[in-house]
Amino acid sequence: MMNMKEHVGMHPPPLGPGGPKYSPLHRHHDRGLEMTRRHCMNGPGNFFGPLDDSGFLARAEALAAVDVMSSMVKTSQPHMTIKNDTNYSHHHAVNSGMHPAHFAPTSSPVSRGLPHHHSMDHGEFLDISAAASLPGSGPGPGLSDVQSAAAAAAAAAAVSHQSSFTPLPGTGGHFNPMNTMMPHGMGMHDIDTDPRELEAFAERFKQRRIKLGVTQADVGKALANLKLPGVGSLSQSTICRFESLTLSHNNMIALKPILAAWLDEAEAAARDNRNSPGILDNGDKKRKRTSIAAPEKRSLEAYFTVQPRPSSEKIAAIAEKLDLKKNVVRVWFCNQRQKQKRMKYSAQPR
DNA sequence: ATGCATGAGAA
DNA sequence: TCTCATGCATA
């Protein structure tokens, strides 16, 4: 079974299977650089200063950039503040349910509706009761059993959520979306939204997951198998990002109970040591990814410091100068904005 | 682990 | 059109 999306079918580039590759890799660049750049930026001339090591080349880019910027910078104010996700001031209602397309709802496996201010209630999206299975592809030694057991358990059992993972007292299990502006003296309810709690949980989750011999991808699929209402599968990417806190604060909060539930069950299953066949997946891969060259990326970053939200026209102008498709530029800006909001790099006091 | 992308829902 | 949650593809 493949789970390609509808959209993929629309304009899927001619591509062969890329083949899954894994690299223990590292996290080379970006974030830090990004931040640094922002902090350093003061004037048009400085935007590129810190970045450019090559000199003239970067300079050329800078000039071009300034050109476009000049039109958008009128009353410009170079400054950006790294906004923490506390700025979220809107939206979403809960999950839209899954699509009939196979089992993995790509659009909203979980609930997009994050708890926000006013009336929120959570708990609903974790209501679980399901059955899951795990991949039997044993990566290693003799962990297969554990994995299967874990998966099976997760599947079979329902979940409560915080279980043994949330040592925090206090909120009797309610989310408190508003702690966004508390300097430090949370009073009663930010526990669920407390960054430190999330961080602690993420770390714990990862450690235990590994101990169970389950991969990030396995966890994502197991969640789907649990068939919790409104909760589909999650990708390896998302699990990874959860563990590394590279998700928005709200997203972390929404996912935590779900993952906590899985972990709880998985460990229970491991304890009982049961075996389940587990469904192995196949994977078809397709879609191609466009990549933006370094020079262009640098220019985009420069523009971003000046105007994180360029108008459609500015985007078009930038796209032309950099010889990129307008949509690519637009998406790049969107993604850049999102990055600013990721938990790990948001000014979370710690 | 992370870059580029989609899509639902809110503005 | 943007935001946000997510994912495929890939370094």
Tab-separated table of C-alpha atoms (C1' of nucleotides) in Angstrom:
chain	number	residue	atom	x	y	z
A	1	MET	CA	0.000	0.000	0.000
A	2	MET	CA	1.268	3.293	-0.645
A	3	ASN	CA	0.125	6.359	0.852
A	4	MET	CA	0.721	8.980	-1.568
A	5	LYS	CA	-1.322	11.990	-1.328
A	6	GLU	CA	-3.756	13.238	-3.743
A	7	HIS	CA	-1.797	16.275	-4.390
A	8	VAL	CA	1.204	14.302	-5.139
A	9	GLY	CA	-0.619	12.724	-7.882
A	10	MET	CA	-1.277	16.017	-9.449
A	11	HIS	CA	2.136	17.154	-10.248
A	12	PRO	CA	4.458	14.502	-9.329
A	13	PRO	CA	7.726	14.906	-10.926
A	14	PRO	CA	9.140	12.030	-12.781
A	15	LEU	CA	11.156	10.511	-10.187
A	16	GLY	CA	12.293	7.208	-9.190
A	17	PRO	CA	12.549	5.865	-5.771
A	18	GLY	CA	15.010	7.817	-3.885
A	19	GLY	CA	15.655	4.986	-1.644
A	20	PRO	CA	15.587	5.512	2.023
A	21	LYS	CA	18.823	6.576	3.349
A	22	TYR	CA	19.709	7.045	6.837
A	23	SER	CA	22.425	9.019	8.224
A	24	PRO	CA	23.198	9.530	11.766
A	25	LEU	CA	24.160	12.898	10.613
A	26	HIS	CA	24.444	15.986	12.425
A	27	ARG	CA	22.753	19.200	12.457
A	28	HIS	CA	25.190	21.322	10.735
A	29	HIS	CA	23.980	24.698	9.937
A	30	ASP	CA	21.203	26.993	10.177
A	31	ARG	CA	19.359	27.818	13.237
A	32	GLY	CA	22.248	29.201	15.067
A	33	LEU	CA	23.383	31.048	12.079
A	34	GLU	CA	20.002	32.355	11.453
A	35	MET	CA	19.667	33.737	14.852
A	36	THR	CA	23.051	35.205	14.787
A	37	ARG	CA	22.335	36.931	11.631
A	38	ARG	CA	19.216	38.432	12.926
A	39	HIS	CA	20.856	39.686	15.962
A	40	CYS	CA	23.627	41.219	14.031
A	41	MET	CA	21.607	42.950	11.525
A	42	ASN	CA	21.400	46.637	11.755
A	43	GLY	CA	21.509	48.227	8.430
A	44	PRO	CA	21.437	47.255	4.859
A	45	GLY	CA	25.118	47.067	4.734
A	46	ASN	CA	25.304	44.771	7.632
A	47	PHE	CA	22.911	42.178	6.605
A	48	PHE	CA	25.401	40.407	4.586
A	49	GLY	CA	28.481	41.424	6.327
A	50	PRO	CA	28.554	38.609	8.761
A	51	LEU	CA	27.661	36.113	6.166
A	52	ASP	CA	29.930	37.011	3.511
A	53	ASP	CA	33.235	35.547	3.647
A	54	SER	CA	33.860	35.588	0.025
A	55	GLY	CA	33.427	39.255	-0.310
A	56	PHE	CA	32.538	40.424	-3.701
A	57	LEU	CA	30.209	37.658	-4.524
A	58	ALA	CA	28.205	38.145	-1.460
A	59	ARG	CA	28.381	41.801	-2.066
A	60	ALA	CA	26.766	41.456	-5.394
A	61	GLU	CA	24.009	39.513	-3.858
A	62	ALA	CA	23.609	42.126	-1.257
A	63	LEU	CA	23.292	44.861	-3.746
A	64	ALA	CA	20.706	43.042	-5.670
A	65	ALA	CA	18.888	42.407	-2.510
A	66	VAL	CA	18.990	45.988	-1.495
A	67	ASP	CA	17.429	46.847	-4.745
A	68	VAL	CA	14.401	44.882	-4.134
A	69	MET	CA	14.338	45.839	-0.569
A	70	SER	CA	14.483	49.493	-1.255
A	71	SER	CA	11.062	49.298	-2.618
A	72	MET	CA	9.754	47.465	0.290
A	73	VAL	CA	11.624	49.106	2.989
A	74	LYS	CA	10.019	52.430	2.891
A	75	THR	CA	9.391	52.893	6.513
A	76	SER	CA	11.247	49.848	7.141
A	77	GLN	CA	12.380	48.898	10.435
A	78	PRO	CA	15.042	46.394	10.520
A	79	HIS	CA	14.550	44.485	13.529
A	80	MET	CA	13.045	41.362	14.113
A	81	THR	CA	12.160	39.887	17.164
A	82	ILE	CA	12.181	36.339	17.591
A	83	LYS	CA	8.763	35.682	18.447
A	84	ASN	CA	8.047	32.944	20.701
A	85	ASP	CA	4.965	31.056	20.081
A	86	THR	CA	3.230	32.944	22.727
A	87	ASN	CA	2.101	35.156	20.002
A	88	TYR	CA	-0.265	32.700	18.700
A	89	SER	CA	-3.441	34.429	18.713
A	90	HIS	CA	-5.746	32.437	16.776
A	91	HIS	CA	-7.453	29.558	15.704
A	92	HIS	CA	-8.145	26.170	14.388
A	93	ALA	CA	-10.774	24.032	15.477
A	94	VAL	CA	-10.092	20.526	15.980
A	95	ASN	CA	-9.155	17.877	13.670
A	96	SER	CA	-11.047	17.356	10.590
A	97	GLY	CA	-11.041	13.702	10.781
A	98	MET	CA	-9.242	11.607	8.359
A	99	HIS	CA	-9.502	11.300	4.760
A	100	PRO	CA	-10.698	8.245	3.138
A	101	ALA	CA	-7.494	8.071	1.347
A	102	HIS	CA	-6.006	4.982	2.728
A	103	PHE	CA	-5.387	5.179	6.318
A	104	ALA	CA	-2.943	7.821	6.846
A	105	PRO	CA	-4.579	11.139	6.772
A	106	THR	CA	-1.935	13.411	5.654
A	107	SER	CA	-3.633	16.580	6.358
A	108	SER	CA	-4.646	16.196	9.856
A	109	PRO	CA	-3.766	13.055	11.554
A	110	VAL	CA	-3.927	14.543	14.864
A	111	SER	CA	-5.706	17.595	15.718
A	112	ARG	CA	-4.749	20.709	14.183
A	113	GLY	CA	-6.761	22.493	16.664
A	114	LEU	CA	-4.486	23.365	19.360
A	115	PRO	CA	-5.688	24.592	22.569
A	116	HIS	CA	-5.611	28.248	22.679
A	117	HIS	CA	-6.924	30.874	24.800
A	118	HIS	CA	-10.480	31.039	25.482
A	119	SER	CA	-12.275	27.860	25.425
A	120	MET	CA	-10.221	25.007	24.789
A	121	ASP	CA	-10.394	21.672	25.872
A	122	HIS	CA	-8.130	19.046	25.052
A	123	GLY	CA	-8.300	15.665	26.143
A	124	GLU	CA	-10.477	14.822	23.310
A	125	PHE	CA	-7.834	14.112	20.899
A	126	LEU	CA	-6.236	11.610	23.006
A	127	ASP	CA	-9.128	9.619	23.618
A	128	ILE	CA	-7.907	6.426	22.522
A	129	SER	CA	-8.828	2.939	22.206
A	130	ALA	CA	-7.226	1.033	19.573
A	131	ALA	CA	-5.145	-1.633	18.293
A	132	ALA	CA	-1.914	-1.339	16.597
A	133	SER	CA	0.799	-3.363	15.234
A	134	LEU	CA	4.389	-2.908	14.817
A	135	PRO	CA	6.828	-3.456	12.162
A	136	GLY	CA	8.607	-6.623	12.671
A	137	SER	CA	11.581	-5.525	10.794
A	138	GLY	CA	13.957	-5.938	13.516
A	139	PRO	CA	16.701	-3.481	13.206
A	140	GLY	CA	18.846	-5.120	15.572
A	141	PRO	CA	19.623	-7.924	17.799
A	142	GLY	CA	16.782	-9.310	19.666
A	143	LEU	CA	14.655	-6.343	19.966
A	144	SER	CA	12.072	-7.475	17.577
A	145	ASP	CA	10.155	-9.097	20.293
A	146	VAL	CA	10.120	-6.066	22.354
A	147	GLN	CA	9.089	-4.008	19.468
A	148	SER	CA	6.272	-6.224	18.565
A	149	ALA	CA	5.167	-6.418	22.073
A	150	ALA	CA	5.289	-2.748	22.451
A	151	ALA	CA	3.360	-2.180	19.357
A	152	ALA	CA	0.791	-4.701	20.202
A	153	ALA	CA	0.299	-3.267	23.561
A	154	ALA	CA	0.014	0.165	22.312
A	155	ALA	CA	-2.530	-0.990	19.921
A	156	ALA	CA	-4.574	-2.880	22.312
A	157	ALA	CA	-4.701	-0.581	25.125
A	158	ALA	CA	-6.227	2.644	25.462
A	159	VAL	CA	-4.587	5.431	26.860
A	160	SER	CA	-4.823	7.881	29.396
A	161	HIS	CA	-2.042	10.146	28.656
A	162	GLN	CA	0.056	11.650	31.221
A	163	SER	CA	0.512	8.435	32.974
A	164	SER	CA	3.787	8.040	34.582
A	165	PHE	CA	5.444	10.578	32.504
A	166	THR	CA	4.121	13.650	33.933
A	167	PRO	CA	5.492	14.082	37.316
A	168	LEU	CA	3.941	17.396	37.573
A	169	PRO	CA	1.209	17.920	39.993
A	170	GLY	CA	-1.298	20.551	39.702
A	171	THR	CA	-3.268	20.757	36.624
A	172	GLY	CA	-5.429	17.900	36.935
A	173	GLY	CA	-4.980	17.137	33.388
A	174	HIS	CA	-6.084	20.244	31.770
A	175	PHE	CA	-4.255	22.253	29.308
A	176	ASN	CA	-3.726	25.788	29.993
A	177	PRO	CA	-3.093	27.674	26.901
A	178	MET	CA	-2.357	30.816	28.582
A	179	ASN	CA	0.878	30.858	30.153
A	180	THR	CA	2.290	32.496	27.286
A	181	MET	CA	3.280	35.536	29.011
A	182	MET	CA	4.251	34.561	32.326
A	183	PRO	CA	7.707	35.416	33.129
A	184	HIS	CA	8.240	32.612	35.446
A	185	GLY	CA	5.835	32.406	38.152
A	186	MET	CA	3.379	30.113	36.741
A	187	GLY	CA	0.757	29.610	39.159
A	188	MET	CA	-1.382	26.750	38.603
A	189	HIS	CA	-1.822	25.644	35.219
A	190	ASP	CA	0.912	26.045	32.918
A	191	ILE	CA	2.208	22.766	33.708
A	192	ASP	CA	0.935	21.293	30.600
A	193	THR	CA	2.354	24.039	28.623
A	194	ASP	CA	5.488	24.454	30.559
A	195	PRO	CA	8.388	24.287	28.181
A	196	ARG	CA	10.524	22.554	30.700
A	197	GLU	CA	7.992	19.889	31.174
A	198	LEU	CA	7.749	19.379	27.458
A	199	GLU	CA	11.437	19.235	27.140
A	200	ALA	CA	11.733	16.757	29.911
A	201	PHE	CA	9.076	14.607	28.429
A	202	ALA	CA	10.580	14.716	24.973
A	203	GLU	CA	13.879	13.612	26.314
A	204	ARG	CA	12.342	10.882	28.299
A	205	PHE	CA	10.256	9.762	25.420
A	206	LYS	CA	13.232	9.442	23.181
A	207	GLN	CA	15.237	7.534	25.655
A	208	ARG	CA	12.533	5.053	26.343
A	209	ARG	CA	11.638	4.702	22.742
A	210	ILE	CA	15.175	3.772	21.982
A	211	LYS	CA	15.280	1.407	24.836
A	212	LEU	CA	12.300	-0.328	23.360
A	213	GLY	CA	14.145	-0.594	20.129
A	214	VAL	CA	11.537	1.283	18.221
A	215	THR	CA	12.344	3.754	15.538
A	216	GLN	CA	10.765	7.131	15.105
A	217	ALA	CA	9.001	5.873	12.029
A	218	ASP	CA	7.689	2.902	13.922
A	219	VAL	CA	6.186	5.096	16.533
A	220	GLY	CA	4.439	7.171	13.957
A	221	LYS	CA	2.882	4.170	12.351
A	222	ALA	CA	1.951	2.582	15.591
A	223	LEU	CA	-0.045	5.650	16.414
A	224	ALA	CA	-2.064	5.128	13.320
A	225	ASN	CA	-2.688	1.583	14.267
A	226	LEU	CA	-4.102	2.732	17.489
A	227	LYS	CA	-6.870	4.321	15.550
A	228	LEU	CA	-7.589	6.912	18.040
A	229	PRO	CA	-10.345	9.191	16.999
A	230	GLY	CA	-8.841	11.963	15.091
A	231	VAL	CA	-5.414	10.578	15.426
A	232	GLY	CA	-3.792	9.057	12.459
A	233	SER	CA	-0.240	8.207	11.863
A	234	LEU	CA	2.591	10.595	12.129
A	235	SER	CA	5.713	10.658	10.116
A	236	GLN	CA	9.220	9.969	11.207
A	237	SER	CA	9.801	13.646	10.703
A	238	THR	CA	7.254	14.660	13.194
A	239	ILE	CA	8.387	12.215	15.809
A	240	CYS	CA	11.890	13.393	15.280
A	241	ARG	CA	10.876	16.974	15.602
A	242	PHE	CA	8.967	16.261	18.711
A	243	GLU	CA	11.965	14.669	20.310
A	244	SER	CA	14.184	17.485	19.299
A	245	LEU	CA	11.668	20.117	20.239
A	246	THR	CA	11.669	21.546	16.800
A	247	LEU	CA	7.954	21.985	16.731
A	248	SER	CA	5.920	24.893	17.870
A	249	HIS	CA	5.083	25.017	21.490
A	250	ASN	CA	1.451	24.367	20.810
A	251	ASN	CA	2.215	21.485	18.577
A	252	MET	CA	4.344	19.946	21.277
A	253	ILE	CA	1.518	20.277	23.719
A	254	ALA	CA	-0.916	18.643	21.379
A	255	LEU	CA	1.313	15.730	20.596
A	256	LYS	CA	2.588	15.019	24.030
A	257	PRO	CA	-0.427	13.183	25.377
A	258	ILE	CA	-0.637	11.065	22.305
A	259	LEU	CA	2.933	10.028	22.429
A	260	ALA	CA	2.753	9.552	26.126
A	261	ALA	CA	-0.093	7.202	25.587
A	262	TRP	CA	1.786	5.217	23.029
A	263	LEU	CA	4.817	4.982	25.189
A	264	ASP	CA	2.824	3.879	28.101
A	265	GLU	CA	1.278	1.083	26.182
A	266	ALA	CA	4.409	0.133	24.441
A	267	GLU	CA	6.188	-0.320	27.685
A	268	ALA	CA	3.365	-2.260	29.140
A	269	ALA	CA	3.449	-4.532	26.161
A	270	ALA	CA	7.152	-4.915	26.381
A	271	ARG	CA	6.668	-5.974	29.912
A	272	ASP	CA	4.276	-8.662	28.978
A	273	ASN	CA	6.414	-9.451	26.124
A	274	ARG	CA	3.975	-10.430	23.577
A	275	ASN	CA	4.464	-10.994	19.998
A	276	SER	CA	2.595	-9.613	17.202
A	277	PRO	CA	3.302	-9.992	13.617
A	278	GLY	CA	3.251	-6.437	12.792
A	279	ILE	CA	2.636	-5.147	9.521
A	280	LEU	CA	5.477	-4.206	7.546
A	281	ASP	CA	5.200	-1.476	5.196
A	282	ASN	CA	6.335	-1.022	1.855
A	283	GLY	CA	7.307	2.220	0.636
A	284	ASP	CA	6.879	3.815	-2.603
A	285	LYS	CA	8.577	7.059	-2.996
A	286	LYS	CA	8.139	9.660	-5.593
A	287	ARG	CA	7.991	13.370	-5.521
A	288	LYS	CA	11.056	15.370	-6.110
A	289	ARG	CA	12.261	18.168	-3.999
A	290	THR	CA	13.568	21.388	-5.361
A	291	SER	CA	16.549	22.743	-3.656
A	292	ILE	CA	17.590	26.306	-3.419
A	293	ALA	CA	21.235	26.990	-3.950
A	294	ALA	CA	23.289	28.529	-1.219
A	295	PRO	CA	23.703	31.936	-2.801
A	296	GLU	CA	20.025	32.268	-3.369
A	297	LYS	CA	19.349	31.104	0.090
A	298	ARG	CA	21.580	33.758	1.448
A	299	SER	CA	19.772	36.411	-0.417
A	300	LEU	CA	16.480	35.151	0.794
A	301	GLU	CA	17.724	35.291	4.318
A	302	ALA	CA	18.841	38.805	3.775
A	303	TYR	CA	15.476	39.813	2.465
A	304	PHE	CA	13.879	38.059	5.322
A	305	THR	CA	15.663	40.117	7.890
A	306	VAL	CA	14.295	43.202	6.311
A	307	GLN	CA	10.860	41.991	5.524
A	308	PRO	CA	9.750	38.630	6.839
A	309	ARG	CA	6.441	39.028	5.143
A	310	PRO	CA	6.887	40.418	1.700
A	311	SER	CA	3.877	41.104	-0.382
A	312	SER	CA	3.045	39.078	-3.363
A	313	GLU	CA	4.757	41.602	-5.504
A	314	LYS	CA	7.893	41.717	-3.532
A	315	ILE	CA	7.979	38.015	-3.663
A	316	ALA	CA	7.668	38.145	-7.375
A	317	ALA	CA	10.481	40.646	-7.555
A	318	ILE	CA	12.683	38.556	-5.382
A	319	ALA	CA	11.861	35.476	-7.323
A	320	GLU	CA	12.900	37.150	-10.474
A	321	LYS	CA	16.134	38.424	-9.178
A	322	LEU	CA	17.067	35.115	-7.782
A	323	ASP	CA	15.684	33.295	-10.723
A	324	LEU	CA	13.439	31.152	-8.650
A	325	LYS	CA	9.835	30.332	-9.040
A	326	LYS	CA	7.608	32.694	-7.216
A	327	ASN	CA	5.925	29.946	-5.376
A	328	VAL	CA	9.212	28.603	-4.224
A	329	VAL	CA	10.040	31.966	-2.774
A	330	ARG	CA	6.690	32.310	-1.151
A	331	VAL	CA	6.922	28.947	0.478
A	332	TRP	CA	10.427	29.674	1.573
A	333	PHE	CA	9.243	32.715	3.456
A	334	CYS	CA	6.433	30.796	5.025
A	335	ASN	CA	8.780	28.130	6.208
A	336	GLN	CA	11.203	30.680	7.465
A	337	ARG	CA	8.517	32.263	9.560
A	338	GLN	CA	7.579	28.952	10.948
A	339	LYS	CA	11.088	28.263	11.959
A	340	GLN	CA	11.125	31.319	14.078
A	341	LYS	CA	8.356	29.856	16.042
A	342	ARG	CA	9.834	26.552	16.787
A	343	MET	CA	10.105	25.895	20.404
A	344	LYS	CA	13.729	25.235	20.636
A	345	TYR	CA	14.672	28.509	19.183
A	346	SER	CA	11.992	30.611	20.533
A	347	ALA	CA	13.081	32.627	23.392
A	348	GLN	CA	12.100	30.193	25.976
A	349	PRO	CA	13.632	31.008	29.245
A	350	ARG	CA	15.253	28.167	30.721
B	1	DA	C1'	17.807	15.591	11.009
B	2	DT	C1'	16.046	19.023	8.052
B	3	DG	C1'	14.641	21.404	3.480
B	4	DC	C1'	10.882	22.363	0.573
B	5	DA	C1'	5.872	21.446	0.082
B	6	DT	C1'	0.784	20.712	0.754
B	7	DG	C1'	-3.558	21.784	2.566
B	8	DA	C1'	-7.118	23.055	6.007
B	9	DG	C1'	-8.697	26.691	8.376
B	10	DA	C1'	-8.429	31.527	9.914
B	11	DA	C1'	-7.760	36.302	8.600
C	1	DT	C1'	-2.931	34.804	1.584
C	2	DC	C1'	-1.058	33.537	5.776
C	3	DT	C1'	-0.503	30.319	9.586
C	4	DC	C1'	0.204	25.829	11.370
C	5	DA	C1'	0.688	21.052	11.466
C	6	DT	C1'	2.735	17.629	8.821
C	7	DG	C1'	4.983	14.964	5.392
C	8	DC	C1'	8.056	13.343	1.525
C	9	DA	C1'	12.535	13.449	-0.007
C	10	DT	C1'	17.085	13.912	1.045
C	11	DA	C1'	21.651	15.444	3.123
